XYZ file of N, CA, C and O in Angstrom:
592
model
N 22.626 145.499 85.449
C 23.268 144.261 85.313
C 23.878 143.134 86.063
O 23.542 143.967 87.616
N 23.767 142.216 85.477
C 23.618 140.859 86.365
C 25.275 140.591 86.698
O 24.685 139.024 85.713
N 26.053 140.100 87.037
C 26.803 139.154 86.594
C 27.499 138.396 87.739
O 26.971 139.200 89.190
N 27.203 137.539 87.306
C 27.711 136.811 88.865
C 28.251 135.456 88.762
O 28.813 134.628 87.749
N 29.389 135.088 89.574
C 30.351 134.148 90.121
C 30.191 132.865 90.574
O 29.017 132.758 91.331
N 30.477 132.076 89.659
C 29.782 130.983 90.199
C 31.317 129.969 90.225
O 31.297 129.981 88.569
N 31.051 129.099 91.151
C 32.197 128.387 90.561
C 31.843 126.903 90.295
O 30.667 126.278 90.800
N 33.468 126.645 89.876
C 33.077 125.475 88.364
C 33.956 124.243 89.174
O 33.073 123.185 89.262
N 34.441 124.731 89.513
C 35.519 123.217 90.496
C 36.206 124.371 91.210
O 36.418 125.666 91.848
N 36.868 123.095 92.563
C 37.953 123.871 92.762
C 39.243 124.638 92.798
O 39.679 126.083 94.188
N 39.077 125.404 91.604
C 40.140 126.257 91.255
C 40.308 127.531 90.064
O 41.422 128.265 90.141
N 38.794 126.545 89.688
C 38.526 127.500 88.833
C 37.172 128.538 89.394
O 36.213 128.186 89.777
N 36.903 129.688 88.509
C 35.166 130.258 88.761
C 34.444 130.310 87.204
O 35.900 130.525 86.729
N 33.674 130.592 87.273
C 32.941 130.751 85.149
C 32.041 131.755 85.660
O 31.461 131.986 87.196
N 31.948 132.796 85.435
C 31.198 134.268 85.421
C 29.406 134.298 84.554
O 30.484 133.794 83.352
N 28.431 134.386 84.691
C 26.953 134.199 83.517
C 27.725 136.132 83.531
O 27.108 137.352 84.560
N 27.698 135.808 82.100
C 28.021 137.703 81.256
C 26.999 138.796 81.138
O 26.991 137.965 79.357
N 25.762 138.715 81.471
C 24.361 138.690 81.295
C 24.292 140.572 80.452
O 23.175 141.087 80.000
N 25.516 140.898 80.498
C 26.486 142.130 80.240
C 26.370 141.747 78.173
O 26.427 143.047 77.360
N 26.158 140.665 77.834
C 26.336 140.229 77.034
C 24.713 140.564 76.179
O 24.207 139.264 76.767
N 24.171 140.963 75.115
C 23.036 140.772 74.334
C 23.180 139.563 74.132
O 21.549 139.192 74.214
N 23.394 138.344 73.920
C 23.824 137.077 73.869
C 24.862 136.589 73.834
O 26.051 136.814 73.821
N 24.249 135.183 74.068
C 25.884 134.648 74.891
C 26.182 133.109 73.890
O 24.008 131.898 74.279
N 26.355 132.387 73.158
C 25.966 131.177 72.412
C 27.876 129.968 72.672
O 28.507 130.979 73.284
N 27.589 129.346 72.596
C 29.109 127.961 72.534
C 29.188 127.288 71.332
O 27.977 127.211 70.501
N 30.271 127.560 71.091
C 31.021 127.280 69.718
C 31.738 126.579 70.264
O 33.128 126.863 69.803
N 31.450 124.464 70.436
C 32.772 123.839 70.485
C 32.713 123.089 69.450
O 32.211 122.073 68.790
N 34.299 122.512 69.519
C 34.709 120.917 68.263
C 33.881 119.965 69.895
O 34.480 118.729 68.712
N 33.710 120.050 70.191
C 33.254 118.810 70.577
C 31.797 117.941 70.526
O 30.636 119.029 70.129
N 31.732 116.915 70.259
C 30.220 116.513 68.870
C 29.036 116.594 70.510
O 29.366 115.999 71.591
N 28.152 116.357 70.459
C 26.585 117.179 70.913
C 27.252 116.145 72.636
O 26.751 116.382 73.461
N 27.248 114.530 73.005
C 26.688 114.050 73.443
C 27.953 113.681 74.608
O 28.336 114.245 75.810
N 29.571 115.162 74.024
C 30.481 115.235 74.886
C 30.332 116.407 75.695
O 30.635 116.604 77.025
N 29.588 117.434 75.091
C 29.435 118.621 75.782
C 28.467 118.559 77.034
O 28.643 119.085 77.717
N 27.841 117.176 76.644
C 26.568 116.891 77.010
C 27.050 116.169 78.513
O 26.491 116.563 79.952
N 27.631 116.127 78.888
C 28.262 114.769 79.215
C 29.748 115.944 80.129
O 29.890 116.131 81.136
N 30.662 117.041 79.574
C 31.500 117.537 80.165
C 30.799 119.538 81.109
O 31.486 119.235 82.212
N 28.885 119.441 80.842
C 28.902 120.355 81.355
C 27.436 120.113 81.551
O 27.053 120.769 83.200
N 27.045 118.892 82.356
C 25.897 118.089 82.471
C 26.485 118.519 84.483
O 25.265 118.139 85.240
N 27.117 118.061 85.254
C 26.683 118.617 86.165
C 27.047 120.533 86.564
O 27.188 121.306 87.575
N 26.855 121.010 85.077
C 26.956 123.069 85.514
C 25.977 123.646 84.467
O 26.390 124.008 84.066
N 24.610 122.996 85.002
C 23.371 122.802 83.810
C 22.882 124.532 84.034
O 23.044 124.825 82.894
N 23.030 124.450 85.715
C 22.692 126.349 85.459
C 23.628 126.757 85.048
O 22.994 127.778 84.358
N 25.021 127.061 85.191
C 26.171 128.169 84.527
C 25.476 127.544 82.498
O 24.972 128.350 82.391
N 25.153 126.318 82.020
C 25.859 125.882 80.702
C 24.510 126.907 80.407
O 23.783 127.065 78.652
N 22.923 126.622 80.459
C 21.829 126.735 80.141
C 21.534 128.690 79.933
O 20.592 128.354 79.620
N 22.265 128.678 80.274
C 22.001 129.823 80.262
C 22.838 129.975 78.609
O 22.508 131.547 77.319
N 22.933 129.702 77.775
C 24.031 129.417 76.197
C 22.487 129.128 75.469
O 22.284 128.284 75.069
N 22.614 130.142 74.620
C 21.746 130.463 73.788
C 22.435 130.949 72.377
O 22.609 131.936 72.014
N 23.017 130.095 70.469
C 22.632 128.309 70.797
C 24.395 128.053 70.945
O 25.041 129.015 71.523
N 24.442 126.307 71.936
C 25.184 125.829 71.415
C 25.302 125.044 70.141
O 24.365 124.043 69.682
N 27.067 125.503 69.250
C 26.759 124.547 67.720
C 27.770 123.440 68.614
O 29.136 123.867 69.320
N 27.982 122.577 68.324
C 29.224 121.455 68.782
C 28.646 120.373 66.627
O 28.379 121.069 66.389
N 29.978 120.343 67.791
C 30.648 119.590 66.510
C 30.609 118.169 65.594
O 31.748 117.516 66.536
N 29.877 117.616 65.740
C 29.970 116.429 65.141
C 30.713 115.590 63.918
O 30.871 116.201 63.452
N 30.740 113.954 64.035
C 31.577 113.464 63.391
C 32.208 113.709 61.609
O 33.048 113.964 61.619
N 30.783 113.785 61.613
C 30.158 114.251 60.189
C 29.692 115.490 60.152
O 30.512 115.951 57.660
N 30.788 116.078 60.518
C 30.246 117.646 59.681
C 31.569 118.454 60.151
O 32.246 119.371 60.918
N 31.973 118.418 58.720
C 33.270 118.475 59.224
C 33.155 120.207 58.777
O 34.552 120.850 58.666
N 32.591 120.762 57.787
C 32.406 122.332 57.640
C 32.676 123.080 59.431
O 32.579 124.577 59.362
N 31.936 122.759 60.601
C 32.667 123.816 61.545
C 33.468 122.974 62.606
O 33.779 123.328 63.586
N 34.232 122.804 61.253
C 35.951 122.018 62.488
C 36.845 123.301 62.334
O 36.842 123.843 61.062
N 37.398 123.614 63.880
C 37.969 124.392 63.580
C 39.351 124.303 62.836
O 39.876 123.000 63.862
N 39.678 124.876 62.627
C 39.977 126.070 62.569
C 39.576 126.475 61.202
O 39.588 128.237 61.293
N 38.151 125.822 61.432
C 37.882 127.452 59.518
C 36.678 128.010 60.831
O 36.826 127.234 62.267
N 37.109 129.036 60.053
C 35.669 130.217 61.662
C 34.215 129.801 60.957
O 33.102 129.920 61.628
N 34.099 128.155 60.388
C 31.945 128.363 60.101
C 31.673 128.610 61.476
O 30.483 129.022 61.680
N 31.922 127.820 62.588
C 31.420 127.334 63.816
C 30.977 127.913 63.980
O 29.779 129.119 65.411
N 31.570 129.359 64.829
C 31.347 131.053 65.186
C 30.240 131.554 64.564
O 29.478 132.566 64.982
N 30.439 131.507 63.202
C 30.445 132.285 62.665
C 28.717 131.749 61.892
O 27.354 132.449 62.676
N 28.590 130.186 62.704
C 27.069 129.283 62.503
C 26.505 130.245 63.753
O 25.576 130.458 63.750
N 27.625 130.398 65.303
C 26.791 130.589 66.383
C 26.570 131.941 66.067
O 25.028 132.600 66.937
N 27.338 132.939 65.826
C 27.150 133.672 66.067
C 25.435 134.406 65.063
O 24.832 135.155 65.459
N 25.222 133.659 63.528
C 24.046 134.261 63.088
C 23.118 133.456 63.491
O 21.901 134.081 63.102
N 23.203 133.035 64.324
C 21.711 132.009 64.840
C 21.462 132.565 66.479
O 19.937 132.478 66.988
N 21.961 134.131 67.114
C 21.598 134.540 67.869
C 20.669 134.946 67.665
O 19.411 135.879 66.135
N 19.283 135.408 68.444
C 18.313 135.990 68.609
C 18.506 137.866 67.410
O 17.004 137.754 66.474
N 19.144 138.100 67.933
C 19.774 139.243 66.931
C 21.716 139.408 67.261
O 21.962 140.619 67.837
N 21.241 138.859 65.589
C 23.638 138.274 64.720
C 23.248 140.047 65.356
O 22.822 140.914 64.593
N 24.455 139.993 65.138
C 25.139 141.275 65.353
C 25.953 141.988 63.424
O 25.657 141.205 62.152
N 25.875 142.979 63.569
C 25.931 143.443 62.294
C 27.192 143.262 61.641
O 27.301 143.548 59.999
N 28.062 142.773 62.479
C 29.450 143.020 62.011
C 30.085 141.836 62.753
O 29.602 142.179 64.008
N 30.966 141.052 62.715
C 31.116 139.850 63.747
C 32.160 140.501 64.555
O 33.071 139.376 66.006
N 32.746 141.303 64.156
C 33.532 142.176 65.261
C 32.609 142.417 66.011
O 33.713 143.566 66.902
N 32.487 142.506 67.241
C 31.160 142.844 67.759
C 31.324 141.762 68.664
O 30.485 141.729 69.525
N 32.002 141.353 68.197
C 31.152 139.314 69.106
C 32.901 138.907 69.714
O 33.507 139.552 69.424
N 33.246 138.499 71.192
C 34.055 138.057 71.823
C 33.725 137.078 72.416
O 32.753 136.531 73.254
N 35.058 136.514 71.412
C 35.133 134.715 72.324
C 36.188 134.210 72.856
O 37.117 134.940 73.203
N 36.114 132.939 74.016
C 36.682 132.945 74.720
C 37.491 131.419 74.418
O 36.331 131.224 73.891
N 39.022 131.324 74.046
C 38.640 130.963 73.965
C 40.514 129.959 73.967
O 41.343 130.892 75.223
N 40.114 128.384 74.172
C 41.155 127.970 75.294
C 42.426 127.013 74.321
O 43.056 127.362 74.681
N 41.811 127.125 73.029
C 42.979 125.578 72.486
C 43.103 127.201 70.873
O 42.393 127.685 70.217
N 44.791 127.053 69.714
C 45.298 127.809 69.106
C 44.420 127.741 67.725
O 43.667 128.594 66.845
N 43.644 126.058 67.787
C 42.617 126.359 66.066
C 41.259 126.992 66.539
O 40.784 127.781 66.039
N 40.736 127.070 67.759
C 39.993 127.297 68.202
C 40.874 128.612 67.874
O 39.841 130.415 66.933
N 41.124 130.237 68.534
C 42.241 130.895 68.618
C 42.329 131.368 66.090
O 41.949 132.575 66.538
N 42.157 130.423 66.125
C 42.765 130.308 64.409
C 41.499 130.897 64.048
O 41.502 131.973 63.366
N 40.333 129.800 64.240
C 38.979 129.542 63.997
C 38.225 131.569 64.116
O 37.515 131.982 63.134
N 38.653 132.004 65.146
C 37.643 133.123 65.542
C 38.129 134.550 64.591
O 37.719 135.556 64.897
N 39.793 134.143 64.771
C 40.426 135.771 64.012
C 40.310 135.319 62.432
O 39.662 136.371 62.294
N 40.348 134.626 61.950
C 39.436 134.405 61.149
C 37.777 134.088 60.446
O 37.543 134.823 59.427
N 37.808 134.127 61.683
C 35.547 135.032 61.384
C 36.422 136.667 61.363
O 34.602 137.493 62.165
N 36.732 137.310 62.245
C 37.259 138.177 62.589
C 36.083 138.745 63.625
O 35.776 139.949 63.829
N 36.662 138.137 65.006
C 36.101 137.827 66.400
C 37.122 138.317 67.227
O 38.013 139.135 67.015
N 36.729 138.919 67.770
C 38.312 139.640 68.650
C 37.324 138.770 69.607
O 36.301 137.355 70.136
N 39.343 138.965 70.572
C 38.665 136.815 70.995
C 39.690 137.281 72.592
O 40.776 138.082 72.739
N 39.241 136.374 73.056
C 40.345 135.981 75.241
C 40.717 134.941 74.401
O 40.232 133.901 75.008
N 42.256 134.757 74.807
C 42.743 133.726 74.536
C 43.326 133.398 76.029
O 43.580 133.846 76.779
N 43.138 131.966 76.768
C 43.123 131.392 78.028
C 44.193 130.593 77.833
O 42.264 128.997 77.468
N 44.491 129.344 77.053
C 45.629 128.731 76.677
C 44.924 127.754 78.374
O 45.117 128.486 79.075
N 45.177 126.839 78.114
C 45.313 125.554 78.349
C 46.163 125.051 78.568
O 45.665 122.871 79.671
N 47.110 124.895 78.074
C 48.123 124.294 77.855
C 49.405 124.964 78.115
O 49.384 126.434 77.773
N 50.774 124.464 78.216
C 51.491 125.757 78.611
C 52.441 126.415 77.670
O 51.208 125.720 75.936
N 52.268 128.538 77.288
C 52.104 129.168 76.402
C 54.001 128.161 75.624
O 53.166 128.468 74.083
N 54.332 127.471 75.525
C 55.802 127.141 75.032
C 55.212 126.404 73.985
O 55.794 125.910 72.745
N 54.061 125.454 74.034
C 53.210 124.073 72.813
C 52.972 125.427 71.815
O 52.477 124.497 70.991
N 52.062 126.398 71.783
C 51.209 127.054 70.591
C 52.063 128.175 70.412
O 52.503 128.486 70.550
N 51.684 128.470 69.203
C 52.841 129.142 68.136
C 52.529 130.712 68.434
O 51.178 131.314 69.177
N 53.279 131.456 69.207
C 54.168 132.688 69.145
C 52.819 133.454 68.693
O 52.545 134.909 69.006
N 53.162 133.109 67.404
C 53.407 134.783 65.834
C 50.785 134.158 66.069
O 50.626 135.500 65.568
N 50.499 133.078 66.170
C 49.143 132.747 66.960
C 48.881 134.258 67.382
O 47.519 134.445 67.918
N 49.600 133.416 68.971
C 48.744 133.646 70.406
C 49.067 135.492 70.524
O 47.766 135.385 71.182
N 49.773 135.603 69.465
C 50.361 137.040 69.801
C 49.046 137.902 69.085
O 48.851 138.792 68.509
N 47.668 137.201 68.104
C 46.933 138.007 67.505
C 45.599 137.781 67.957
O 44.525 138.596 67.521
N 46.075 137.251 69.254
C 44.278 137.438 69.915
C 43.856 138.967 70.376
O 45.573 139.997 71.039
N 43.123 139.309 70.775
C 42.866 140.814 71.884
C 43.606 140.809 72.696
O 43.980 142.064 73.527
N 43.047 139.733 73.360
C 43.652 139.622 75.284
C 44.254 138.387 74.899
O 43.981 137.161 75.159
N 45.533 138.458 75.783
C 45.822 136.789 76.096
C 45.932 137.149 78.338
O 46.223 137.673 78.990
N 44.709 135.987 78.793
C 45.112 136.118 79.754
C 45.080 134.278 80.737
O 45.183 133.465 79.685
N 45.949 134.300 81.827
C 46.333 133.349 81.838
C 44.749 132.228 83.046
O 44.577 131.178 84.033
N 44.261 133.084 83.093
C 42.904 133.039 84.258
C 41.651 133.389 83.265
O 41.362 134.870 83.151
N 40.036 133.056 82.594
C 38.780 133.315 83.020
C 38.946 134.745 84.370
O 38.135 135.841 84.077
N 39.094 133.791 85.395
C 39.432 135.176 87.023
C 40.136 136.225 86.027
O 39.804 137.596 87.556
N 40.679 136.517 85.342
C 41.014 137.893 84.655
C 40.527 138.593 84.241
O 41.255 140.463 83.775
N 39.385 138.247 83.973
C 39.160 139.035 82.055
C 37.942 140.745 82.164
O 37.960 140.411 83.874
N 39.058 141.675 82.270
C 38.330 142.081 82.601
C 36.924 143.718 81.095
O 37.805 143.608 80.151
N 35.829 143.446 81.787
C 35.011 143.919 80.930
C 35.080 145.155 80.193
O 34.175 145.338 79.026
N 35.850 146.148 81.046
C 35.564 147.065 80.739
C 36.816 147.374 79.684
O 36.538 148.604 78.983
N 37.567 146.509 79.424
C 39.124 146.001 78.488
C 38.030 146.315 76.996
O 38.476 147.169 76.067
N 36.798 146.408 77.142
C 35.949 145.849 75.718
C 35.095 146.959 75.595
O 34.008 146.803 75.395
N 34.366 148.448 76.941
C 33.657 148.372 76.500
C 32.549 148.692 76.952
O 31.153 148.818 77.742
N 32.556 147.714 78.343
C 31.505 146.204 78.709
C 31.718 147.702 80.532
O 32.197 147.633 81.018
N 30.024 147.051 81.336
C 30.015 148.225 82.535
C 30.746 146.187 83.332
O 31.272 145.639 82.901
N 31.484 147.080 84.203
C 32.510 146.223 85.301
C 31.631 145.461 85.616
O 30.407 145.955 86.151
N 32.589 144.436 86.387
C 31.921 143.425 87.334
C 32.087 144.496 87.964
O 31.447 144.873 88.995
N 30.031 142.968 88.754
C 29.730 143.518 90.176
C 29.796 142.715 90.711
O 28.933 141.137 91.152
N 30.858 142.604 91.967
C 30.580 141.075 92.238
C 30.591 141.045 93.902
O 31.033 139.693 94.465
N 28.936 141.442 93.988
C 28.988 141.204 94.965
C 27.677 140.741 95.659
O 27.802 139.976 94.116
């Protein structure tokens, strides 16, 4: 397994999870903003396919509806037999609700203080972390990180 940690900024790191059979991005950002946000990290974000953005005219892909996550999973080279095979990393309440409605597992890494979120919704996440660095793939039956 090839798992690489990549520095994104001075406070945080992202990892490439080649332990997953497919990796996609389903974002509430329009494509021009997604390109701007990810432009300094193309090496990382080019690993994701498909990338589905929410364009201003595309209301069906708006979270908290599950459509954007379902569309992303269905565009994988080998779509999952069950949406419960999908693992979503989410930082917003609407995204958490959307992933749960899609019947996907959710790693919730809140981008705001926890007291601004609906506690009942947050408790439904499969896992809640305060940093992506605390993600443990073994919890989901995946191989442990090889961070050498």
